[in-house]
Short mmCIF file of C-alpha atoms in Angstrom, two decimals:
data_model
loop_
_atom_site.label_atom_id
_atom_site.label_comp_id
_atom_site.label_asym_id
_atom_site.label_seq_id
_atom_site.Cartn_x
_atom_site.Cartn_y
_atom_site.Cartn_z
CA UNK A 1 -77.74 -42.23 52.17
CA UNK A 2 -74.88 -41.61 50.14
CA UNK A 3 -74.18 -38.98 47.84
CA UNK A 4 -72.47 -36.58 46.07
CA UNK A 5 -71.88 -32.96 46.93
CA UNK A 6 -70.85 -29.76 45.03
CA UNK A 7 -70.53 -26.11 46.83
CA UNK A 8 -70.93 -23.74 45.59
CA UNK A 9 -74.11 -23.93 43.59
CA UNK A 10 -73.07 -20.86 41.67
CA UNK A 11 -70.49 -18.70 41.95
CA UNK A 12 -69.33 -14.97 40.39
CA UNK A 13 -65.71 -13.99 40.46
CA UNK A 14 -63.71 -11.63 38.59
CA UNK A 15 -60.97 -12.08 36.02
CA UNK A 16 -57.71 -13.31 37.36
CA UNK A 17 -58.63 -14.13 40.92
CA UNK A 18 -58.38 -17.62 42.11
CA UNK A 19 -61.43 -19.83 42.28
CA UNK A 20 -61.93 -23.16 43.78
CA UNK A 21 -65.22 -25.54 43.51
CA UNK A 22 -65.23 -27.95 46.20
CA UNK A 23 -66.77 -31.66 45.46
CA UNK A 24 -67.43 -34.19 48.35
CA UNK A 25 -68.88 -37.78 47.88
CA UNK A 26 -69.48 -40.13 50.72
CA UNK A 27 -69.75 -43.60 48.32
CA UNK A 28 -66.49 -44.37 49.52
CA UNK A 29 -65.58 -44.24 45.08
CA UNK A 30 -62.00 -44.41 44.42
CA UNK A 31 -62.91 -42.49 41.49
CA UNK A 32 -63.31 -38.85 41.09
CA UNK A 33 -63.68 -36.73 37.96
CA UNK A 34 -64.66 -33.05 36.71
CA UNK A 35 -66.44 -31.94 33.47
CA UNK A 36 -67.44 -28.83 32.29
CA UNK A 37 -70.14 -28.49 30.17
CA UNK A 38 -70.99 -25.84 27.69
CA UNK A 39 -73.50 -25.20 24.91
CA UNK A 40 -72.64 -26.86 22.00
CA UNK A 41 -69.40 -28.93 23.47
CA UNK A 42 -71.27 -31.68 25.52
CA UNK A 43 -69.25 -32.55 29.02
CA UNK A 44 -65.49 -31.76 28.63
CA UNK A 45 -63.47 -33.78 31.25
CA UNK A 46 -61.24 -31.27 32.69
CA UNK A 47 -59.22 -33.68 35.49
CA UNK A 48 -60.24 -37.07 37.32
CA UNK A 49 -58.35 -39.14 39.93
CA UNK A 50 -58.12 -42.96 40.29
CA UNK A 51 -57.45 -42.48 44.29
CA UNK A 52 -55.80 -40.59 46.93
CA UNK A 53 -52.42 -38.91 45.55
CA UNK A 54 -53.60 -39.63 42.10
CA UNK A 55 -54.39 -36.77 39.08
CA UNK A 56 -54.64 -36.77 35.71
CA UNK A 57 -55.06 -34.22 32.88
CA UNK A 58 -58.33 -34.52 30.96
CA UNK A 59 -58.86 -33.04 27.36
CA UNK A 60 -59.25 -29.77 28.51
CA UNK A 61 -56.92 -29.09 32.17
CA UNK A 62 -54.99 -25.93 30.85
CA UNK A 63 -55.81 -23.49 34.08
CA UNK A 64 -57.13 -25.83 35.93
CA UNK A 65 -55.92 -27.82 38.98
CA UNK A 66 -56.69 -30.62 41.15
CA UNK A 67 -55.48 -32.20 44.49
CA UNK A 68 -56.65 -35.86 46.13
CA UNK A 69 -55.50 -36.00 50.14
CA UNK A 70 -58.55 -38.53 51.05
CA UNK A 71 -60.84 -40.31 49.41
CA UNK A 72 -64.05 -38.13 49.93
CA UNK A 73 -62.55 -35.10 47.95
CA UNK A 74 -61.63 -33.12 44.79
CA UNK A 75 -61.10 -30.05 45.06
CA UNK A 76 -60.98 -28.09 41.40
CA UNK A 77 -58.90 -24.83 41.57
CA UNK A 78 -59.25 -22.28 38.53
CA UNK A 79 -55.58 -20.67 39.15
CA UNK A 80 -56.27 -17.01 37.24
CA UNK A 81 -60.29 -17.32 36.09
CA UNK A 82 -60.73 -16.27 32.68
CA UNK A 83 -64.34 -15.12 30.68
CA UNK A 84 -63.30 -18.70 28.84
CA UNK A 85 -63.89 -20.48 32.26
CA UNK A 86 -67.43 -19.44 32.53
CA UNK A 87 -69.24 -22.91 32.37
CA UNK A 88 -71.58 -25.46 34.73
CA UNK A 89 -69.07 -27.52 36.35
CA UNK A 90 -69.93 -31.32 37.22
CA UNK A 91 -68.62 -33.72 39.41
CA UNK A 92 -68.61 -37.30 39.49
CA UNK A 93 -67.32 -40.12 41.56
CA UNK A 94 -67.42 -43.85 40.32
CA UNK A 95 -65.91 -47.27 41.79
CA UNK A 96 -62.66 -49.45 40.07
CA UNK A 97 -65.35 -51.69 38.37
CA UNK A 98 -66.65 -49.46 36.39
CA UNK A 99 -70.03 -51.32 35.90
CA UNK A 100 -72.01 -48.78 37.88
CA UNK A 101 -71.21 -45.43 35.41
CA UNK A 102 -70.62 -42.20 37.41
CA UNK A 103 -72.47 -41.10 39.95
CA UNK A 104 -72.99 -36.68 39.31
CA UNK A 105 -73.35 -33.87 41.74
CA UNK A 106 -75.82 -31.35 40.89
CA UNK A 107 -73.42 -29.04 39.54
CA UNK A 108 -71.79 -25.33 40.15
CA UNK A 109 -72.72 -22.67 38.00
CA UNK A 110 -69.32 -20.84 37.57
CA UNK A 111 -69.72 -17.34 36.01
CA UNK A 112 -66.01 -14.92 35.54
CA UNK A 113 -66.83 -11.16 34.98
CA UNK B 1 -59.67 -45.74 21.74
CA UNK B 2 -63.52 -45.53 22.22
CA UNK B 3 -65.71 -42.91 21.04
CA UNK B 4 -69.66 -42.01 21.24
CA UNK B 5 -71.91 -40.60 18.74
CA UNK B 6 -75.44 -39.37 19.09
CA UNK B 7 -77.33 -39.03 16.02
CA UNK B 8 -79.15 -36.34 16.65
CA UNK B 9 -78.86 -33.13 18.21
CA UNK B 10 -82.05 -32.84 18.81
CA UNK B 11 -85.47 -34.69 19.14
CA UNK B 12 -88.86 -33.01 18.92
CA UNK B 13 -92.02 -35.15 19.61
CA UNK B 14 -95.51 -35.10 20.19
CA UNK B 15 -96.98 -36.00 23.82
CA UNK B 16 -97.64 -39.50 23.81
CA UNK B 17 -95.70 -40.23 20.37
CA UNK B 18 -93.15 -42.86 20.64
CA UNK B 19 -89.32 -41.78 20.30
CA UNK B 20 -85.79 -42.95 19.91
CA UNK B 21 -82.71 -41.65 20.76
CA UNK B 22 -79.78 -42.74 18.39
CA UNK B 23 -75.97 -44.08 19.63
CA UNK B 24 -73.63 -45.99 17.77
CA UNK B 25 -69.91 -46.23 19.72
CA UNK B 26 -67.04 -47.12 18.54
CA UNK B 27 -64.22 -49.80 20.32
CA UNK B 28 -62.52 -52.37 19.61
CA UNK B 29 -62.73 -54.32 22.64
CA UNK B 30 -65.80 -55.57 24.75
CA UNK B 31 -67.80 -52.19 26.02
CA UNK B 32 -70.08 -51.00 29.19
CA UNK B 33 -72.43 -49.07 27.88
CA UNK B 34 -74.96 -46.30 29.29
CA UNK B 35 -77.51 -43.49 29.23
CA UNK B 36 -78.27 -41.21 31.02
CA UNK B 37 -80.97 -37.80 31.49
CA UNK B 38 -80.31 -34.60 32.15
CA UNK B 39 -83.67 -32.40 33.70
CA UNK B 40 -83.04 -28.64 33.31
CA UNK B 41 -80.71 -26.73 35.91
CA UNK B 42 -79.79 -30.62 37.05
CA UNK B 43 -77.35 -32.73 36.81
CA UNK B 44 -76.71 -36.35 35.12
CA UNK B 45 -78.78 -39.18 36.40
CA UNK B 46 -78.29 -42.53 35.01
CA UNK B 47 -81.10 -43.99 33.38
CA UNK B 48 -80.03 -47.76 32.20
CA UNK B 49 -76.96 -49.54 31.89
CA UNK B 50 -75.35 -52.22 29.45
CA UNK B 51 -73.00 -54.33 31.14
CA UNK B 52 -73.70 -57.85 29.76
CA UNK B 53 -75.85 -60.49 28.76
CA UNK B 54 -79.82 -59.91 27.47
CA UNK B 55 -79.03 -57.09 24.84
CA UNK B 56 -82.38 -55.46 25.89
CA UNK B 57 -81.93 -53.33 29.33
CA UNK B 58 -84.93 -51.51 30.46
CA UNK B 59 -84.59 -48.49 33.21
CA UNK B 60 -86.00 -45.99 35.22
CA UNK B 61 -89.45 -43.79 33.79
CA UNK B 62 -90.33 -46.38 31.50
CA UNK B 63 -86.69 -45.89 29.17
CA UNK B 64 -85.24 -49.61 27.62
CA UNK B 65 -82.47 -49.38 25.30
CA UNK B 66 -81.31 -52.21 23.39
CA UNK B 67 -77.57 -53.58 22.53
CA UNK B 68 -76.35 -54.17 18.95
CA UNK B 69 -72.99 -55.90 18.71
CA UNK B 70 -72.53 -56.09 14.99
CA UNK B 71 -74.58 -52.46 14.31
CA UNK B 72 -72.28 -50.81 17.10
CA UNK B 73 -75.53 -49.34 18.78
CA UNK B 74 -77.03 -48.43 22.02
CA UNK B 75 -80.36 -46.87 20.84
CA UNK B 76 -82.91 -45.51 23.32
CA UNK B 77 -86.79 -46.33 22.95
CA UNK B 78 -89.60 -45.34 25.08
CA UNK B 79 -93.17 -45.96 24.13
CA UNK B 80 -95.12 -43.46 25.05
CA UNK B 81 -93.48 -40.07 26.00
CA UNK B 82 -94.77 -37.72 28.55
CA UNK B 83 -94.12 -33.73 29.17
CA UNK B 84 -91.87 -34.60 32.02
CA UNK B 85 -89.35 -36.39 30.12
CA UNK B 86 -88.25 -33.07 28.24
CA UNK B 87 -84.46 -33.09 28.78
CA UNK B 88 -80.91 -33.97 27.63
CA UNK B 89 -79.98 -36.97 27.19
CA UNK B 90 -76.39 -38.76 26.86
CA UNK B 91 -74.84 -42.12 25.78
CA UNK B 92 -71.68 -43.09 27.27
CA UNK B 93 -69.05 -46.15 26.63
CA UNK B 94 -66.61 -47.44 28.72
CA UNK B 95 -64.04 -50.16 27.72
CA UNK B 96 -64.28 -53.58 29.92
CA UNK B 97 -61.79 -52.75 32.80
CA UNK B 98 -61.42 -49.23 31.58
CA UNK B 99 -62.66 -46.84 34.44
CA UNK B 100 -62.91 -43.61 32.62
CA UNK B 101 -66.57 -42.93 30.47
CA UNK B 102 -66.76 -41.15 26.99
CA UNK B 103 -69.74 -39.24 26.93
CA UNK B 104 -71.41 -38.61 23.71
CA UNK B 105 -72.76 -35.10 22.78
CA UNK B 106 -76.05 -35.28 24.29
CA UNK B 107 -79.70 -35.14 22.50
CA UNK B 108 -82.25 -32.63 23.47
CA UNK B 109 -85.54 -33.83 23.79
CA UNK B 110 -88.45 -31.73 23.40
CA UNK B 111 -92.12 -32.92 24.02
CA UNK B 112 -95.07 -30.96 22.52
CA UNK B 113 -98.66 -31.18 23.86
#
């Protein structure tokens, strides 16, 4: 079956050191995307991409960073973690229709001490 | 550019009570529109979608949700709630041919025995 795949589950890093949450899907979606989501601020897209060599900013991308080489991928990259960056991060793939909604990975519990 | 709002923050009912869950959007142009559940320490699963035609969609665990075109609403019913459906649940919009969803901020449902 297809799905969607997020590693780690959780993760504890330290101030200033460089972090990156993978994401895999194997739906063959053109469309990727990454929210965080925090108490009180719903899901937050941070970056999403529309296929391979495309990125976009989201509302909230400062210190963030993404990269699409192939389609099953989406690597996000925290460049310099930050206590602010503590959040559940979610990933989600979708086709170019739109008419299915976004399929989610189970999440990575990101915590920066 | 489209936007989501949940009525309430949060829901508390009794075990076997009925419930809604409010959403009223906001676009200009023809909308997709759906919900989805959140179960604790889980992430988003998509319960029901809008994408045209009967304005009454039912979904998984018993959910419908009906579509109101001149109210600008996408509220959630279910008849008779059990324990298990304690969770989060969010409303999204997407524009026809638009492939990026607005969430909205999520409702908390809480079911009392």
């Amino acid at each position: 079956d297809a799905e969607i795949t997020q590693s780690p589950r959780h993760k504890i890093t330290e101030t200033g050191r460089q972090v990156t949450l993978a994401c895999h899907q194997t739906w063959n979606h053109n469309n990727m995307f990454w929210y965080r989501q925090d108490l009180g601020h719903g899901l937050r897209l941070i970056h999403y991409s529309y296929g391979v060599q495309d990125t976009n900013k989201g509302e909230v991308s400062d210190g963030y960073s993404v990269s699409r080489s192939n389609t099953e991928d989406l690597p996000l990259t925290l460049e310099s973690a930050a206590s602010s960056q503590t959040s559940v991060y979610f990933c989600a793939s979708s086709d170019r229709t739109g008419q299915g909604g976004y399929t989610f990975g189970s999440g990575t519990r990101l915590t920066v001490v | 550019a489209q936007s989501v709002t949940q009525l309430d923050s949060q829901v508390p009912v009794f075990e076997e009570a009925p419930v809604e869950l409010r959403c009223n959007y906001s676009s200009s142009v023809s909308v997709y529109l759906f919900w989805y559940v959140q179960y604790p320490n889980q992430g988003l699963q998509l319960l029901l979608k809008y994408l045209s035609g009967s304005t009454l969609v039912k979904g998984i665990n018993g959910f419908e949700a009906e579509f109101n075109k001149s109210q600008t609403s996408f509220h959630l019913r279910k008849p008779s709630v059990h324990i298990s459906d304690t969770a989060e649940y969010f409303c999204a919009v997407s524009e026809w041919g638009a492939q990026k969803l607005v969430f909205g901020q999520g409702t908390r449902l809480t079911i009392n025995p």
